Amino acid sequence: MVVIGAGQAGLSAAYHLRRTGFRNGTGFVVLDHGKRPGGAWQYRWPSLKLGKAHAIHDLPGMALGEADRDRPASEVVSEYFGRYERTFDLPVLRPVDVLSVHDEGERLLVESATDTWAARAVINATGTWDRPFWPYYPGQERFRGRQLHTADFESVEEFRGKHVVVVGGGASGVQLLLEIAEVASGTTWVTRREPEWLDVEFSPEVGRESVAKVDRRVRAGLPPGSVVSVTGLALTPDVRRGLAQGILDRKPMFDHLTEHSVVWADGTEQHADAILWATGFRAALDHLAPLHLRAPGGGIRMDGTRVVADPRLHLVGYGPSASTIGANRAGRAAVTEIRRYLDGLG
Ligand code: FAD
């Protein structure tokens, strides 16, 4: 039994495997290519303080406890995940980069550059951080300023006194735009679609409805789509301030780039020193390509966490479970189903 990825989803799965009687070594193993514990959280920019992250849910069986909300989320979560792995003696091997998963009849072969694990079932929990999505716009290669993706962002300091164009209507784009605007000489915010503001308290009902929408998409074999595309953008106090100050004055997508500017189809031009592509992430599933799982709709057809085309494979932290709470639940659901599946094999 192999779990690929030791973020929230992978650790939740490992915890439940442990509880249902899988043993380290011969029973199951967790492979993770991070340098240290923490899943994608270890890479989040230092200015993302714990108090600014959306609700981070405790891993099953052990609470994060009291933590300084002014400390970077990357440090706090990394330490917490490390404690968690030690407390439950979870068999995490790192760094192990899984390059491919092949179907060898009775077993799935999980391969790194140096090792192969033959698994009766695989729980894939590889998240999205490793696949930042950069759309292409003409002239991108000619632009002389700095271009970076959310995944490369480290500090607002490098934007002090500069004009920054932020591309993208997701939660990260908005959060980074508001921070950059405090030091930049000017900012321009562009998004493909008009932003949809979520003007109601984020309640469990709103959350459930959003998850149900993404679930319907993956059951139909469509790509999951981003969470914000179904929830809308929360009108937090910071966001309301940004709207009032005109920082969140959204412009439509530009048409192309020149050496020093972005240009809209009507010829309007905006000088830019830097462009931040806050254009999201895709599921990091390249290593599953040998299994040929893509449905005609471009996604992987799912039934809960189970891949419809191969009941030995579960995707957790994917689609409807791509949140810290969703990842927790998906880990448990996947283990329950796999246990049943393996028991059925006798
Ligand atoms: P990850 O945390 O990404 O873990 C995946 C693990 O798999 C990593 O450790 C990685 O090293 C490993 N891995 C990947 N590929 C391989 C491979 N080929 N071989 C071996 N190992 C591999 N959710 C919230 O609930 N609250 C928030 O505030 C929040 N903020 C977010 C901000 C950003 C910028 C992003 C991108 C997402 C955010 N989310 C948030 C979503 C949330 O981070 C994830 O859905 C959640 O943490 C689930 O984690 P995961 O285990 O699925 O993935």
Short mmCIF file of C-alpha atoms and ligand atoms in Angstrom, two decimals:
data_model
loop_
_atom_site.label_atom_id
_atom_site.label_comp_id
_atom_site.label_asym_id
_atom_site.label_seq_id
_atom_site.Cartn_x
_atom_site.Cartn_y
_atom_site.Cartn_z
CA MET A 1 0.00 0.00 0.00
CA VAL A 2 1.59 3.29 -1.10
CA VAL A 3 0.57 6.85 -0.30
CA ILE A 4 2.16 9.44 -2.59
CA GLY A 5 2.50 12.84 -0.91
CA ALA A 6 2.69 13.81 2.78
CA GLY A 7 0.60 16.98 2.83
CA GLN A 8 -2.69 17.22 4.73
CA ALA A 9 -4.37 14.65 2.49
CA GLY A 10 -1.53 12.12 2.54
CA LEU A 11 -1.04 12.35 6.30
CA SER A 12 -4.75 11.95 6.93
CA ALA A 13 -4.72 8.81 4.78
CA ALA A 14 -1.61 7.52 6.58
CA TYR A 15 -3.22 8.10 9.98
CA HIS A 16 -6.31 6.10 8.99
CA LEU A 17 -4.24 3.34 7.39
CA ARG A 18 -2.37 3.05 10.65
CA ARG A 19 -5.60 2.92 12.66
CA THR A 20 -7.10 0.24 10.45
CA GLY A 21 -4.16 -2.06 11.03
CA PHE A 22 -1.71 -1.41 8.18
CA ARG A 23 1.85 -1.80 9.43
CA ASN A 24 4.93 0.23 8.50
CA GLY A 25 7.35 -1.28 6.04
CA THR A 26 5.54 -4.28 4.60
CA GLY A 27 2.06 -2.76 5.11
CA PHE A 28 2.34 0.76 3.81
CA VAL A 29 4.71 3.57 3.04
CA VAL A 30 4.30 7.31 2.37
CA LEU A 31 6.56 8.78 -0.33
CA ASP A 32 7.12 12.51 -0.37
CA HIS A 33 9.49 14.64 -2.40
CA GLY A 34 9.53 17.60 0.00
CA LYS A 35 12.74 18.29 1.93
CA ARG A 36 10.89 18.47 5.22
CA PRO A 37 7.39 17.92 6.63
CA GLY A 38 4.64 20.41 5.80
CA GLY A 39 3.34 19.52 2.33
CA ALA A 40 2.88 22.62 0.16
CA TRP A 41 2.61 24.81 3.24
CA GLN A 42 6.40 24.74 3.68
CA TYR A 43 6.71 26.76 0.44
CA ARG A 44 4.11 29.44 1.15
CA TRP A 45 5.53 32.97 1.23
CA PRO A 46 6.80 34.16 4.65
CA SER A 47 4.33 37.08 4.82
CA LEU A 48 1.44 34.58 4.82
CA LYS A 49 0.99 34.58 8.57
CA LEU A 50 -1.01 31.84 10.24
CA GLY A 51 -3.71 34.37 11.14
CA LYS A 52 -4.11 35.39 7.46
CA ALA A 53 -4.48 31.88 6.05
CA HIS A 54 -8.05 30.70 5.63
CA ALA A 55 -9.09 28.22 8.27
CA ILE A 56 -6.45 25.51 8.49
CA HIS A 57 -8.07 22.40 9.89
CA ASP A 58 -6.34 20.16 12.38
CA LEU A 59 -5.05 16.84 11.11
CA PRO A 60 -7.11 13.91 12.45
CA GLY A 61 -6.27 12.78 15.96
CA MET A 62 -3.95 15.65 16.98
CA ALA A 63 -4.75 19.34 17.21
CA LEU A 64 -2.38 22.08 16.11
CA GLY A 65 -3.08 23.65 19.51
CA GLU A 66 -2.11 27.16 20.55
CA ALA A 67 0.08 28.74 17.88
CA ASP A 68 1.28 32.28 17.34
CA ARG A 69 -0.94 33.72 14.61
CA ASP A 70 1.80 36.23 13.69
CA ARG A 71 4.25 33.52 12.71
CA PRO A 72 4.54 32.44 9.05
CA ALA A 73 2.02 29.66 8.27
CA SER A 74 4.84 27.82 6.45
CA GLU A 75 6.85 27.41 9.68
CA VAL A 76 3.95 26.62 11.99
CA VAL A 77 2.39 24.02 9.69
CA SER A 78 5.73 22.43 8.89
CA GLU A 79 6.52 21.97 12.59
CA TYR A 80 3.01 20.66 13.26
CA PHE A 81 3.19 18.09 10.44
CA GLY A 82 6.61 16.99 11.68
CA ARG A 83 5.25 16.44 15.20
CA TYR A 84 2.31 14.57 13.73
CA GLU A 85 4.50 12.17 11.71
CA ARG A 86 6.59 11.40 14.80
CA THR A 87 3.64 11.04 17.18
CA PHE A 88 1.88 8.45 15.02
CA ASP A 89 5.13 6.91 13.77
CA LEU A 90 4.06 7.37 10.15
CA PRO A 91 6.43 5.72 7.65
CA VAL A 92 7.24 8.78 5.53
CA LEU A 93 10.22 8.45 3.19
CA ARG A 94 11.66 11.74 1.90
CA PRO A 95 12.83 13.06 -0.33
CA VAL A 96 11.38 10.52 -2.78
CA ASP A 97 10.17 11.90 -6.09
CA VAL A 98 7.62 9.57 -7.68
CA LEU A 99 8.15 9.69 -11.42
CA SER A 100 5.55 7.20 -12.64
CA VAL A 101 2.87 4.70 -11.70
CA HIS A 102 2.39 1.71 -14.00
CA ASP A 103 -0.26 -1.00 -14.12
CA GLU A 104 1.44 -4.39 -13.85
CA GLY A 105 -1.66 -6.57 -13.62
CA GLU A 106 -2.12 -7.45 -9.96
CA ARG A 107 0.02 -4.59 -8.70
CA LEU A 108 0.54 -0.92 -9.36
CA LEU A 109 4.25 -0.17 -9.69
CA VAL A 110 5.24 3.12 -8.13
CA GLU A 111 8.62 4.26 -9.39
CA SER A 112 11.19 6.83 -8.36
CA ALA A 113 14.52 7.27 -10.14
CA THR A 114 16.08 4.59 -7.92
CA ASP A 115 13.33 2.44 -6.40
CA THR A 116 10.10 0.62 -7.23
CA TRP A 117 7.25 -0.21 -4.87
CA ALA A 118 4.68 -2.85 -5.90
CA ALA A 119 1.36 -1.78 -4.39
CA ARG A 120 -2.02 -3.46 -4.14
CA ALA A 121 -3.52 0.01 -3.89
CA VAL A 122 -2.28 3.59 -4.16
CA ILE A 123 -3.56 6.74 -2.50
CA ASN A 124 -2.38 9.72 -4.49
CA ALA A 125 -2.11 12.93 -2.45
CA THR A 126 0.22 15.10 -4.50
CA GLY A 127 -1.65 18.40 -4.31
CA THR A 128 -1.14 21.20 -6.81
CA TRP A 129 1.88 23.23 -5.66
CA ASP A 130 4.23 21.48 -8.09
CA ARG A 131 2.15 22.50 -11.09
CA PRO A 132 1.83 26.28 -11.20
CA PHE A 133 -0.26 27.30 -14.20
CA TRP A 134 1.08 30.08 -16.47
CA PRO A 135 -1.20 31.07 -19.31
CA TYR A 136 0.47 32.32 -22.50
CA TYR A 137 -0.02 35.83 -23.85
CA PRO A 138 1.77 37.16 -26.92
CA GLY A 139 4.91 39.14 -26.13
CA GLN A 140 5.48 37.39 -22.79
CA GLU A 141 9.01 36.45 -23.84
CA ARG A 142 9.84 40.05 -24.85
CA PHE A 143 8.82 41.63 -21.56
CA ARG A 144 11.96 43.01 -19.85
CA GLY A 145 10.57 43.37 -16.31
CA ARG A 146 10.21 40.60 -13.76
CA GLN A 147 7.57 37.92 -14.28
CA LEU A 148 6.78 35.54 -11.46
CA HIS A 149 4.10 33.12 -10.38
CA THR A 150 2.44 32.93 -6.96
CA ALA A 151 4.63 29.87 -6.36
CA ASP A 152 7.77 32.08 -6.70
CA PHE A 153 6.54 34.91 -4.50
CA GLU A 154 8.70 35.58 -1.44
CA SER A 155 8.33 39.14 -0.25
CA VAL A 156 6.67 42.42 -1.20
CA GLU A 157 10.02 44.19 -0.73
CA GLU A 158 11.15 43.48 -4.28
CA PHE A 159 8.16 45.50 -5.55
CA ARG A 160 8.84 48.63 -3.53
CA GLY A 161 8.44 51.72 -5.75
CA LYS A 162 7.52 49.63 -8.81
CA HIS A 163 4.37 49.33 -10.89
CA VAL A 164 3.05 45.79 -10.58
CA VAL A 165 0.41 44.10 -12.71
CA VAL A 166 -1.29 41.26 -10.85
CA VAL A 167 -3.04 38.72 -13.08
CA GLY A 168 -5.69 36.45 -11.58
CA GLY A 169 -8.96 36.55 -9.70
CA GLY A 170 -8.31 33.90 -7.06
CA ALA A 171 -7.82 34.28 -3.32
CA SER A 172 -4.01 34.33 -3.58
CA GLY A 173 -4.05 37.03 -6.27
CA VAL A 174 -6.25 39.26 -4.17
CA GLN A 175 -4.26 38.69 -1.00
CA LEU A 176 -0.91 39.39 -2.70
CA LEU A 177 -2.26 42.42 -4.56
CA LEU A 178 -3.38 44.00 -1.29
CA GLU A 179 0.05 43.42 0.25
CA ILE A 180 1.99 44.65 -2.79
CA ALA A 181 -0.15 47.79 -3.06
CA GLU A 182 1.23 48.93 0.29
CA VAL A 183 4.76 49.32 -1.11
CA ALA A 184 4.39 49.58 -4.90
CA SER A 185 4.23 52.90 -6.78
CA GLY A 186 1.07 51.54 -8.41
CA THR A 187 -0.81 48.33 -9.11
CA THR A 188 -3.10 47.09 -11.87
CA TRP A 189 -5.35 44.10 -11.34
CA VAL A 190 -6.46 42.09 -14.35
CA THR A 191 -8.69 39.03 -14.43
CA ARG A 192 -10.29 37.06 -17.25
CA ARG A 193 -13.73 37.09 -15.68
CA GLU A 194 -15.50 39.70 -13.60
CA PRO A 195 -14.77 38.75 -9.96
CA GLU A 196 -17.69 37.32 -8.03
CA TRP A 197 -17.76 38.59 -4.48
CA LEU A 198 -19.14 36.30 -1.82
CA ASP A 199 -21.29 38.75 0.12
CA VAL A 200 -22.57 36.29 2.69
CA GLU A 201 -20.87 34.82 5.73
CA PHE A 202 -18.92 31.75 4.67
CA SER A 203 -21.15 29.15 6.31
CA PRO A 204 -21.07 25.34 6.29
CA GLU A 205 -23.98 25.45 3.77
CA VAL A 206 -22.00 27.68 1.37
CA GLY A 207 -19.01 25.36 1.78
CA ARG A 208 -21.07 22.22 1.17
CA GLU A 209 -22.68 23.68 -1.94
CA SER A 210 -19.26 24.64 -3.38
CA VAL A 211 -17.85 21.18 -2.70
CA ALA A 212 -20.94 19.60 -4.31
CA LYS A 213 -20.37 21.67 -7.47
CA VAL A 214 -16.77 20.49 -7.83
CA ASP A 215 -17.85 16.93 -7.02
CA ARG A 216 -20.37 17.00 -9.88
CA ARG A 217 -17.62 18.12 -12.25
CA VAL A 218 -15.18 15.32 -11.38
CA ARG A 219 -17.92 12.68 -11.41
CA ALA A 220 -18.57 13.78 -14.99
CA GLY A 221 -14.87 13.43 -15.88
CA LEU A 222 -14.26 17.20 -16.13
CA PRO A 223 -11.24 19.03 -14.70
CA PRO A 224 -12.13 20.12 -11.16
CA GLY A 225 -11.72 23.91 -11.61
CA SER A 226 -10.47 26.18 -8.86
CA VAL A 227 -12.24 26.44 -5.54
CA VAL A 228 -12.80 30.20 -5.90
CA SER A 229 -14.43 29.63 -9.28
CA VAL A 230 -17.28 28.01 -7.36
CA THR A 231 -17.22 29.84 -4.02
CA GLY A 232 -16.57 33.41 -5.13
CA LEU A 233 -14.15 35.72 -3.32
CA ALA A 234 -14.78 36.30 0.35
CA LEU A 235 -15.45 39.93 1.30
CA THR A 236 -13.08 40.03 4.25
CA PRO A 237 -12.38 43.36 6.02
CA ASP A 238 -9.09 43.63 4.04
CA VAL A 239 -10.92 43.06 0.78
CA ARG A 240 -13.56 45.69 1.63
CA ARG A 241 -10.77 48.15 2.37
CA GLY A 242 -9.09 47.28 -0.95
CA LEU A 243 -12.34 47.88 -2.79
CA ALA A 244 -12.93 51.20 -1.02
CA GLN A 245 -9.37 52.37 -1.83
CA GLY A 246 -9.69 51.38 -5.50
CA ILE A 247 -6.89 48.78 -5.27
CA LEU A 248 -9.34 46.04 -6.27
CA ASP A 249 -10.44 47.92 -9.36
CA ARG A 250 -10.45 45.02 -11.77
CA LYS A 251 -9.50 45.44 -15.45
CA PRO A 252 -10.21 42.84 -18.13
CA MET A 253 -7.36 40.70 -19.41
CA PHE A 254 -4.83 42.51 -21.60
CA ASP A 255 -4.16 41.38 -25.14
CA HIS A 256 -0.36 41.29 -25.27
CA LEU A 257 2.89 42.43 -23.66
CA THR A 258 5.62 44.70 -24.97
CA GLU A 259 9.10 45.14 -23.49
CA HIS A 260 7.85 47.39 -20.71
CA SER A 261 4.07 47.28 -20.70
CA VAL A 262 0.84 45.38 -21.06
CA VAL A 263 -1.53 46.41 -23.84
CA TRP A 264 -5.29 45.89 -24.14
CA ALA A 265 -7.09 45.15 -27.42
CA ASP A 266 -8.27 48.79 -27.74
CA GLY A 267 -4.65 49.99 -27.62
CA THR A 268 -4.65 51.16 -23.99
CA GLU A 269 -1.20 50.61 -22.55
CA GLN A 270 0.03 50.29 -18.96
CA HIS A 271 3.70 50.50 -18.06
CA ALA A 272 4.74 47.57 -15.82
CA ASP A 273 7.94 46.82 -13.91
CA ALA A 274 6.70 43.43 -12.82
CA ILE A 275 3.90 41.00 -13.60
CA LEU A 276 2.69 38.59 -10.95
CA TRP A 277 0.89 35.65 -12.53
CA ALA A 278 -1.50 34.60 -9.74
CA THR A 279 -3.09 32.23 -12.20
CA GLY A 280 -3.43 29.20 -10.03
CA PHE A 281 -2.29 25.64 -10.03
CA ARG A 282 -3.29 22.35 -11.61
CA ALA A 283 -3.37 18.93 -9.98
CA ALA A 284 0.18 17.47 -9.96
CA LEU A 285 -0.66 14.17 -11.62
CA ASP A 286 1.95 13.78 -14.39
CA HIS A 287 3.32 10.62 -12.77
CA LEU A 288 -0.08 8.95 -13.34
CA ALA A 289 0.09 9.50 -17.12
CA PRO A 290 1.09 5.84 -17.87
CA LEU A 291 -2.31 4.78 -16.47
CA HIS A 292 -4.17 6.75 -19.18
CA LEU A 293 -6.89 7.97 -16.84
CA ARG A 294 -8.05 11.11 -18.66
CA ALA A 295 -11.73 11.07 -19.65
CA PRO A 296 -12.87 12.76 -22.89
CA GLY A 297 -13.84 15.81 -20.81
CA GLY A 298 -10.15 16.30 -19.92
CA GLY A 299 -10.44 15.31 -16.25
CA ILE A 300 -10.30 12.03 -14.36
CA ARG A 301 -13.70 10.47 -13.76
CA MET A 302 -14.13 10.01 -10.02
CA ASP A 303 -16.58 8.34 -7.66
CA GLY A 304 -15.85 9.94 -4.31
CA THR A 305 -12.09 9.54 -3.90
CA ARG A 306 -11.95 6.46 -6.17
CA VAL A 307 -10.80 6.64 -9.75
CA VAL A 308 -13.60 5.03 -11.74
CA ALA A 309 -11.20 3.46 -14.27
CA ASP A 310 -9.10 1.77 -11.55
CA PRO A 311 -10.53 0.95 -8.11
CA ARG A 312 -7.01 0.45 -6.71
CA LEU A 313 -6.30 4.14 -7.11
CA HIS A 314 -7.71 6.95 -4.97
CA LEU A 315 -7.10 10.68 -5.36
CA VAL A 316 -7.28 12.67 -2.14
CA GLY A 317 -6.89 16.44 -1.86
CA TYR A 318 -8.12 16.48 -5.46
CA GLY A 319 -11.18 18.38 -6.74
CA PRO A 320 -13.86 18.52 -4.04
CA SER A 321 -11.35 17.58 -1.34
CA ALA A 322 -8.76 20.27 -2.23
CA SER A 323 -8.95 22.08 1.09
CA THR A 324 -7.52 21.24 4.47
CA ILE A 325 -10.88 19.99 5.77
CA GLY A 326 -11.67 18.18 2.52
CA ALA A 327 -8.25 16.52 2.55
CA ASN A 328 -8.88 15.19 6.06
CA ARG A 329 -12.19 13.62 5.11
CA ALA A 330 -10.89 12.26 1.83
CA GLY A 331 -8.04 10.46 3.59
CA ARG A 332 -10.49 8.61 5.81
CA ALA A 333 -12.93 7.85 2.98
CA ALA A 334 -10.19 6.47 0.74
CA VAL A 335 -8.86 4.17 3.47
CA THR A 336 -12.35 2.86 4.28
CA GLU A 337 -12.94 1.98 0.63
CA ILE A 338 -9.52 0.46 0.07
CA ARG A 339 -9.86 -1.67 3.18
CA ARG A 340 -13.17 -2.96 1.84
CA TYR A 341 -11.71 -3.53 -1.61
CA LEU A 342 -8.70 -5.47 -0.30
CA ASP A 343 -10.86 -7.52 2.09
CA GLY A 344 -13.06 -8.38 -0.90
CA LEU A 345 -10.02 -9.76 -2.72
CA GLY A 346 -9.45 -12.09 0.21
P1 FAD B 1 -0.02 19.43 -0.54
O1 FAD B 1 0.02 20.14 0.75
O2 FAD B 1 0.41 20.15 -1.78
O3 FAD B 1 0.88 18.13 -0.38
C1 FAD B 1 1.27 17.36 -1.48
C2 FAD B 1 2.55 16.66 -1.13
O4 FAD B 1 2.86 15.78 -2.19
C3 FAD B 1 3.74 17.61 -0.97
O5 FAD B 1 4.41 17.33 0.24
C4 FAD B 1 4.61 17.31 -2.18
O6 FAD B 1 5.99 17.43 -1.86
C5 FAD B 1 4.23 15.88 -2.50
N1 FAD B 1 4.41 15.50 -3.90
C6 FAD B 1 3.87 16.09 -4.99
N2 FAD B 1 4.21 15.43 -6.11
C7 FAD B 1 4.98 14.38 -5.70
C8 FAD B 1 5.65 13.33 -6.39
N3 FAD B 1 5.58 13.18 -7.73
N4 FAD B 1 6.38 12.45 -5.66
C9 FAD B 1 6.47 12.56 -4.32
N5 FAD B 1 5.84 13.53 -3.61
C10 FAD B 1 5.11 14.43 -4.30
N6 FAD B 1 -6.63 25.44 2.08
C11 FAD B 1 -7.15 25.80 3.25
O7 FAD B 1 -7.93 25.03 3.82
N7 FAD B 1 -6.82 27.01 3.83
C12 FAD B 1 -5.96 27.90 3.21
O8 FAD B 1 -5.67 28.98 3.73
C13 FAD B 1 -5.41 27.55 1.95
N8 FAD B 1 -4.57 28.38 1.29
C14 FAD B 1 -4.03 27.98 0.11
C15 FAD B 1 -3.13 28.85 -0.55
C16 FAD B 1 -2.55 28.46 -1.77
C17 FAD B 1 -1.61 29.40 -2.49
C18 FAD B 1 -2.89 27.20 -2.34
C19 FAD B 1 -2.27 26.75 -3.66
C20 FAD B 1 -3.79 26.35 -1.69
C21 FAD B 1 -4.37 26.73 -0.47
N9 FAD B 1 -5.27 25.89 0.20
C22 FAD B 1 -5.78 26.27 1.41
C23 FAD B 1 -5.56 24.56 -0.32
C24 FAD B 1 -4.76 23.59 0.57
O9 FAD B 1 -3.42 23.99 0.64
C25 FAD B 1 -4.73 22.18 0.10
O10 FAD B 1 -5.90 21.81 -0.51
C26 FAD B 1 -4.52 21.28 1.32
O11 FAD B 1 -3.44 21.73 2.09
C27 FAD B 1 -4.38 19.84 0.93
O12 FAD B 1 -3.08 19.49 0.81
P2 FAD B 1 -2.63 18.25 -0.03
O13 FAD B 1 -2.15 17.24 0.94
O14 FAD B 1 -3.67 17.86 -1.00
O15 FAD B 1 -1.44 18.84 -0.90
#
